[in-house]
PDB file of C-alpha atoms in Angstrom:
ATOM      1  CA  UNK A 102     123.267 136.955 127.275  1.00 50.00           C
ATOM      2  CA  UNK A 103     126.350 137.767 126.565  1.00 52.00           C
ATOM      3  CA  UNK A 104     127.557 137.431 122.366  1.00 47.00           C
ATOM      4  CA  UNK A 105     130.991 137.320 121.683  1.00 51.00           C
ATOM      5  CA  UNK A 106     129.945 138.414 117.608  1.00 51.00           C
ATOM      6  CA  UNK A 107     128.263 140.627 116.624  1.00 51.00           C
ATOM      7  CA  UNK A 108     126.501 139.019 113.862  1.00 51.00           C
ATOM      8  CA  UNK A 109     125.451 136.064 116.273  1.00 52.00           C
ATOM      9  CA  UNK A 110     123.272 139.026 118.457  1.00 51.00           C
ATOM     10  CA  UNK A 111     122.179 140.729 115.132  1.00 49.00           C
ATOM     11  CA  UNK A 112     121.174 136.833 113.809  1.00 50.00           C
ATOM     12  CA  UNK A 113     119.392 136.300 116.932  1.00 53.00           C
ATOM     13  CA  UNK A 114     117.877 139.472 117.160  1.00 48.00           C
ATOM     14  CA  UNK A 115     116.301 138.963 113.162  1.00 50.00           C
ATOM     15  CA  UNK A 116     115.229 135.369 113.610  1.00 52.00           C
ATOM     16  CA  UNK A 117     113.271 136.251 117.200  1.00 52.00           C
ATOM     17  CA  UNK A 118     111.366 139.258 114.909  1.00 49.00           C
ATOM     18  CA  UNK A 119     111.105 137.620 111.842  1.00 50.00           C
ATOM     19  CA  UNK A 120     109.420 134.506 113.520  1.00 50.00           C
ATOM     20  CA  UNK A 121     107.703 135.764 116.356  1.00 46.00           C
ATOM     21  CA  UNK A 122     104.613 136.699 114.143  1.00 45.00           C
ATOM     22  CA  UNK A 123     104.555 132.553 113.333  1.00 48.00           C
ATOM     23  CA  UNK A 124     104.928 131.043 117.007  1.00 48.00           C
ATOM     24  CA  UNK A 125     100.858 130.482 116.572  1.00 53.00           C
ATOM     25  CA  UNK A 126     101.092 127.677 114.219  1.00 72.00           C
ATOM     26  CA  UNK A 127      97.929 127.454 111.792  1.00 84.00           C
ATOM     27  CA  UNK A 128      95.563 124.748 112.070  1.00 94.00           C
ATOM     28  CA  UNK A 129      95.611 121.649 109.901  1.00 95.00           C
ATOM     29  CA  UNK A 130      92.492 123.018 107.858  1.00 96.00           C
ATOM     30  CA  UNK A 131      94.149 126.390 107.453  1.00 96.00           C
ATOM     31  CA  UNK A 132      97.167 124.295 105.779  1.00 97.00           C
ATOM     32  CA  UNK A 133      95.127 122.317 103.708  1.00 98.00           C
ATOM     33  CA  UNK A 134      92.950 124.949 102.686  1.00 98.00           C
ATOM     34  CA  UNK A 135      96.443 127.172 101.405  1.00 98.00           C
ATOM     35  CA  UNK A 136      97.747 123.842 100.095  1.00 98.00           C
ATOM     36  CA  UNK A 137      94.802 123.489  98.151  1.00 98.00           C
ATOM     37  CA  UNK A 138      94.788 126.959  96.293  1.00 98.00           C
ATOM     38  CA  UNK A 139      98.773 126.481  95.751  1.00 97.00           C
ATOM     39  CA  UNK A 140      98.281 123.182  93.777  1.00 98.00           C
ATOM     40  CA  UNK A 141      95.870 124.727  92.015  1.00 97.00           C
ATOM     41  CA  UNK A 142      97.844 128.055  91.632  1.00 95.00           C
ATOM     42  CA  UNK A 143     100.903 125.443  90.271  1.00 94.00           C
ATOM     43  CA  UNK A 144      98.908 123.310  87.619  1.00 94.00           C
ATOM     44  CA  UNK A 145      97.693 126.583  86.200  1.00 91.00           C
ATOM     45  CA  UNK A 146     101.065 128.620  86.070  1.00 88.00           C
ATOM     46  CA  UNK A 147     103.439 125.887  85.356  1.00 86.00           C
ATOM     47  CA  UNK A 148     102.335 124.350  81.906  1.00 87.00           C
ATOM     48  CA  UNK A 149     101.497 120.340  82.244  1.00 89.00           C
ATOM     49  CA  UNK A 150     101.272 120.507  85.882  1.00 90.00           C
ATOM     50  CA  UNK A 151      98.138 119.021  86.282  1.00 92.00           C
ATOM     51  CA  UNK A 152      99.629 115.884  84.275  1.00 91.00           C
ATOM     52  CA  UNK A 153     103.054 115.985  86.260  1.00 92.00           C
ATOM     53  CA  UNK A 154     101.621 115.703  89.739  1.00 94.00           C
ATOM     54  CA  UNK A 155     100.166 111.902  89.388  1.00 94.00           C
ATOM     55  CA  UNK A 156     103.591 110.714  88.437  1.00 92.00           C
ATOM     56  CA  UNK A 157     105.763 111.625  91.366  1.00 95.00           C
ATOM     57  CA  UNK A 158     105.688 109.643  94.519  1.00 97.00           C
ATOM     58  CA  UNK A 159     104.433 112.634  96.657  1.00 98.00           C
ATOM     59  CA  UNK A 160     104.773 116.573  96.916  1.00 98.00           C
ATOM     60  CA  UNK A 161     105.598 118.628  99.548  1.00 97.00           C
ATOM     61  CA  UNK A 162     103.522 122.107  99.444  1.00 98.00           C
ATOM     62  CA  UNK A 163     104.454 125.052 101.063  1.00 97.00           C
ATOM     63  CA  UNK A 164     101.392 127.839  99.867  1.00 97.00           C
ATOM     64  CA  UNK A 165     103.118 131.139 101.829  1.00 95.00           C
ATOM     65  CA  UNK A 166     107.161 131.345 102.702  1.00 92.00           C
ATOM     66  CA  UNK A 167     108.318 134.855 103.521  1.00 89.00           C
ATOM     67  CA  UNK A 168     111.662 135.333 103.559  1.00 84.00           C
ATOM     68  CA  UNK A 169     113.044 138.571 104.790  1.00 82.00           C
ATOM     69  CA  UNK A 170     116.584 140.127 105.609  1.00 78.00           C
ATOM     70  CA  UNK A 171     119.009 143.093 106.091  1.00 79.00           C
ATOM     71  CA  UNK A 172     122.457 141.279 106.039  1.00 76.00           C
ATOM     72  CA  UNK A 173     121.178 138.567 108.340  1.00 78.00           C
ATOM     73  CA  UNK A 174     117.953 137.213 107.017  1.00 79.00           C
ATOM     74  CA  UNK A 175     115.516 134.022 107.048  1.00 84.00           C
ATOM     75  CA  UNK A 176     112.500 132.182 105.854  1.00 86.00           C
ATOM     76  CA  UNK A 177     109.596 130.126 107.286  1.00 93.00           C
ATOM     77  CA  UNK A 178     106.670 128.628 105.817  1.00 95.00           C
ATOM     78  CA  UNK A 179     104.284 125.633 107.016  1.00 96.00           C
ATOM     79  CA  UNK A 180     102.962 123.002 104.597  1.00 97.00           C
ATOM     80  CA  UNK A 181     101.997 119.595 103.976  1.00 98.00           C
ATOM     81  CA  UNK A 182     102.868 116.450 102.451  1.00 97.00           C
ATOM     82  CA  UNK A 183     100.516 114.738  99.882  1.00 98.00           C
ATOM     83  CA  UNK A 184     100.853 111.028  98.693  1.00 98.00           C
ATOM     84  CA  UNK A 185      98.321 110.027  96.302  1.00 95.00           C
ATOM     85  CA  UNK A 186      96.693 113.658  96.611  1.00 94.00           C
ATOM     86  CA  UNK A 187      96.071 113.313 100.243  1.00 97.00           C
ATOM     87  CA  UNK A 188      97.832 114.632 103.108  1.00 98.00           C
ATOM     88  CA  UNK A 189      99.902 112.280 105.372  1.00 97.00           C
ATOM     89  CA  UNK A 190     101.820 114.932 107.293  1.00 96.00           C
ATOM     90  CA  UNK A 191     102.304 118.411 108.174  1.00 97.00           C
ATOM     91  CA  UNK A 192     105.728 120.234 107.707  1.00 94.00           C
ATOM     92  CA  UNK A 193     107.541 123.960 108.595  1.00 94.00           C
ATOM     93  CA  UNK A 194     110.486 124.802 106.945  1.00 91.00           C
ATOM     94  CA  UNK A 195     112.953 127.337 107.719  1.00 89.00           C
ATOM     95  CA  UNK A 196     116.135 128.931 107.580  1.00 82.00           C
ATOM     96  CA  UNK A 197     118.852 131.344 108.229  1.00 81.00           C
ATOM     97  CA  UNK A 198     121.464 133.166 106.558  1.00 75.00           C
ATOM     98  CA  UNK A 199     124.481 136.010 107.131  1.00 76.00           C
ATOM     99  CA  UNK A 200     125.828 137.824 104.502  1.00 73.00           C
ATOM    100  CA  UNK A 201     124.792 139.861 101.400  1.00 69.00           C
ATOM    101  CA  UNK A 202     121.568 140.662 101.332  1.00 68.00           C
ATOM    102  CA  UNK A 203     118.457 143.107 101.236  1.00 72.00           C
ATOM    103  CA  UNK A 204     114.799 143.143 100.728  1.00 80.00           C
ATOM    104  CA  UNK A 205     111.982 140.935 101.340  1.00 82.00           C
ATOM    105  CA  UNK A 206     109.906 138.316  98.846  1.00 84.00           C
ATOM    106  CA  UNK A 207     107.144 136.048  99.863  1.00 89.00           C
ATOM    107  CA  UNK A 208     106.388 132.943  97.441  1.00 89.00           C
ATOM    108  CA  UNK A 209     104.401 129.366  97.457  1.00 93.00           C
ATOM    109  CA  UNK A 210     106.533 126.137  96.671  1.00 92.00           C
ATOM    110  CA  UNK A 211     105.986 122.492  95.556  1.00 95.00           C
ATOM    111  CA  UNK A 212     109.115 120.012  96.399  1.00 93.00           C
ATOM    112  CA  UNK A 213     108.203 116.710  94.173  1.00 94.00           C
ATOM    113  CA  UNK A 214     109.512 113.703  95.417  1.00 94.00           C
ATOM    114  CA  UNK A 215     110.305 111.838  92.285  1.00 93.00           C
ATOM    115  CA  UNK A 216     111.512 108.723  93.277  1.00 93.00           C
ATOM    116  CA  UNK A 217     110.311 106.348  96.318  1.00 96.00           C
ATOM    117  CA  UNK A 218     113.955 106.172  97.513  1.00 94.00           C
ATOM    118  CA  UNK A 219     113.563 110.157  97.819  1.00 92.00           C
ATOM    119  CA  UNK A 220     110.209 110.081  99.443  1.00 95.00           C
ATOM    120  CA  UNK A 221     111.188 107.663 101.944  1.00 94.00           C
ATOM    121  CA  UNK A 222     114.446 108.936 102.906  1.00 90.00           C
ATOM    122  CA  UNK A 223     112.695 112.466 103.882  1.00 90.00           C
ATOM    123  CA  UNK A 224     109.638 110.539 105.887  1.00 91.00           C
ATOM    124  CA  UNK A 225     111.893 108.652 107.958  1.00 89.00           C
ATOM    125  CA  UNK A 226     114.795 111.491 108.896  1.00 84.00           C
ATOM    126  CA  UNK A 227     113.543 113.819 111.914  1.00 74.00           C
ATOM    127  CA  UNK A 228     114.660 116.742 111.020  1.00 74.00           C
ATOM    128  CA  UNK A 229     115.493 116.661 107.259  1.00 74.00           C
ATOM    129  CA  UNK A 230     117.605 119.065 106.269  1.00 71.00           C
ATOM    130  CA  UNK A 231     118.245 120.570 102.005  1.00 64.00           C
ATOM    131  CA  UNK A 232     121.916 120.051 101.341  1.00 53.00           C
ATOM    132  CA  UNK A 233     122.835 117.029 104.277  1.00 46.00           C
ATOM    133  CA  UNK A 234     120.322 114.858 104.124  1.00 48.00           C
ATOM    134  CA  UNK A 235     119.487 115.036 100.540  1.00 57.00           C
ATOM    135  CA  UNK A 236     120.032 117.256  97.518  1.00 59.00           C
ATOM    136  CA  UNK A 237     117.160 119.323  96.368  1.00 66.00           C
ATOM    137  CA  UNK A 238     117.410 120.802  92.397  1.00 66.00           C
ATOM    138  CA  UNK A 239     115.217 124.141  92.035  1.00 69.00           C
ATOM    139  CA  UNK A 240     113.715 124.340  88.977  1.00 67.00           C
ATOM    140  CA  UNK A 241     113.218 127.463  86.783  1.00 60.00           C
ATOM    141  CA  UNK A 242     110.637 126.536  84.756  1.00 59.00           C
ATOM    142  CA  UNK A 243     110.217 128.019  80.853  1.00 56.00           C
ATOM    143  CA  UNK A 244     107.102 128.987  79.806  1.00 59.00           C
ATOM    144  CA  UNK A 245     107.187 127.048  76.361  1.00 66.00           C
ATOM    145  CA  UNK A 246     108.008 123.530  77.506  1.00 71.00           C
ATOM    146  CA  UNK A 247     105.260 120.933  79.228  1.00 75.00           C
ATOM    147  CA  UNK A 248     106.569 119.731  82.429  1.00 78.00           C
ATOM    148  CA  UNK A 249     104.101 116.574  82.037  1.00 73.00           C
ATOM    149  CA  UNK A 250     106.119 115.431  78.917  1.00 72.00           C
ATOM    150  CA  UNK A 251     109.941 115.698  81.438  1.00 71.00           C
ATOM    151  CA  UNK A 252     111.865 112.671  82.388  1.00 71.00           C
ATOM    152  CA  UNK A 253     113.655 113.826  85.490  1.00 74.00           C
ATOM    153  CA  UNK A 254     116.646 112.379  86.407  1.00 77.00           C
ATOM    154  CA  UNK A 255     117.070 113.723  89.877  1.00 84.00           C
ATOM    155  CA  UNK A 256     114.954 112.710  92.472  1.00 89.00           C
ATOM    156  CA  UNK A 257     113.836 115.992  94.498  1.00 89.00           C
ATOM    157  CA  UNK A 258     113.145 118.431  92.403  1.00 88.00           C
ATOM    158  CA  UNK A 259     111.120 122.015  93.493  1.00 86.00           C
ATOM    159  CA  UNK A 260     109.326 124.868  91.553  1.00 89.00           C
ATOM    160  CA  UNK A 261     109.090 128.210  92.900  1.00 87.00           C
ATOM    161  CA  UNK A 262     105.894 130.122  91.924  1.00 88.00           C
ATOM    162  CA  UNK A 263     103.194 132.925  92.896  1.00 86.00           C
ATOM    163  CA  UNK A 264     106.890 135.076  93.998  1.00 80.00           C
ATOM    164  CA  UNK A 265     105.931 138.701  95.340  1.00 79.00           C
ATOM    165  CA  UNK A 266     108.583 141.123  96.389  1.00 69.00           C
ATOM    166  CA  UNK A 267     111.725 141.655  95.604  1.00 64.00           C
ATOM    167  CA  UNK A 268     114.687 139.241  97.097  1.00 55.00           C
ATOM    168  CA  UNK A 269     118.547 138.633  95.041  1.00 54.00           C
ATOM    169  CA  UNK A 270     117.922 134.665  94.497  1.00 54.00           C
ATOM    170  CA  UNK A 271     115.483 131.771  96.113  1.00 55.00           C
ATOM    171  CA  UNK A 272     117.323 128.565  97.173  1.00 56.00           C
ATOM    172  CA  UNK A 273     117.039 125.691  99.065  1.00 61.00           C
ATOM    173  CA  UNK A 274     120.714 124.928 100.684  1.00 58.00           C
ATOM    174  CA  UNK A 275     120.882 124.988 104.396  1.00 68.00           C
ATOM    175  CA  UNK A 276     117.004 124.977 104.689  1.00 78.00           C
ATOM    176  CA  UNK A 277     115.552 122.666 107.918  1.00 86.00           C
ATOM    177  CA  UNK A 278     112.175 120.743 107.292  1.00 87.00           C
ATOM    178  CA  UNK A 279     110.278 119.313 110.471  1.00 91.00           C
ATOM    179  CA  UNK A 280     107.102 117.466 110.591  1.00 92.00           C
ATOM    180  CA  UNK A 281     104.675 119.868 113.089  1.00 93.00           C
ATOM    181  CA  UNK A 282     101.207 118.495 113.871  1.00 92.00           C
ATOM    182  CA  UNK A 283      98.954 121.152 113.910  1.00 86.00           C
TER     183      UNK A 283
END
């Protein structure tokens, strides 16, 4: 191959090792399993929780996303989709970026679909991606105030939890969902 950047060989290069390791997707009872412990994980750690999940149309649960880089980084995780507390599809996510950056974080997230318009605009793309296709608002979530008792006024909202590592900022922008079946 022949690059006429450098950064597009050293992007290359970073995504083929960061996501080599993943190419052997995990089974669906592996993803429910993780899914599982991270819900759990999120109505314990994130006060009213537990009362915030049955009001959202459906949640979107990635349990492990590493994200790694050294100027040119990424991230990949694999999750599923739960309506009504049951899963109706399997998703990975992933991403790339150029530019400032160092270190490496691994960390479970929960995407809440908050309105049906939301939910159904995600199930029927192929290919969904943060930032095109619809905005998603991170959430960084205070201790001292009871998510259950929130009116929400935009309609994807996500929570970042269980973060390990060390990693400038976690965001969403630019990030590429696709349904997998496992």
């Amino acid at each position: 191959m022949h690059y006429k950047k450098p950064n597009t060989f050293l992007l290359t290069l970073l995504i083929s090792l960061l996501f080599t390791q993943f190419s052997f997707s995990k089974t669906a009872e592996e993803i429910d399993a993780g899914v599982d412990k991270a819900i759990e994980q999120f109505k314990q750690q994130i006060k009213g929780g537990e009362g915030f999940l049955p009001k959202v149309k459906g949640y979107l649960v990635f349990p492990r996303i590493i994200k790694a880089g050294v100027i040119v980084g990424g991230k990949y995780g694999e999750g599923a989709l739960r309506v009504n507390d049951e899963t109706i599809h399997y998703f990975d996510m992933s991403s790339a970026t150029v530019g400032l950056q160092a270190g490496a974080q691994e960390y479970s997230m929960l995407i809440a679909f908050i309105s049906d318009t939301a939910l159904n605009n995600f199930l029927r793309s192929n290919g969904w991606e943060a930032g095109i296709d619809g905005s998603i608002t991170v959430s960084n979530w205070g201790q001292n105030i009871d998510l259950s008792t929130i009116s929400f006024e935009k309609p994807i909202m996500a929570f970042i939890y269980n973060a390990k590592g060390l990693m400038a900022s976690v965001s969403v922008g630019g990030t590429k969902f696709r349904r997998i079946s496992p």
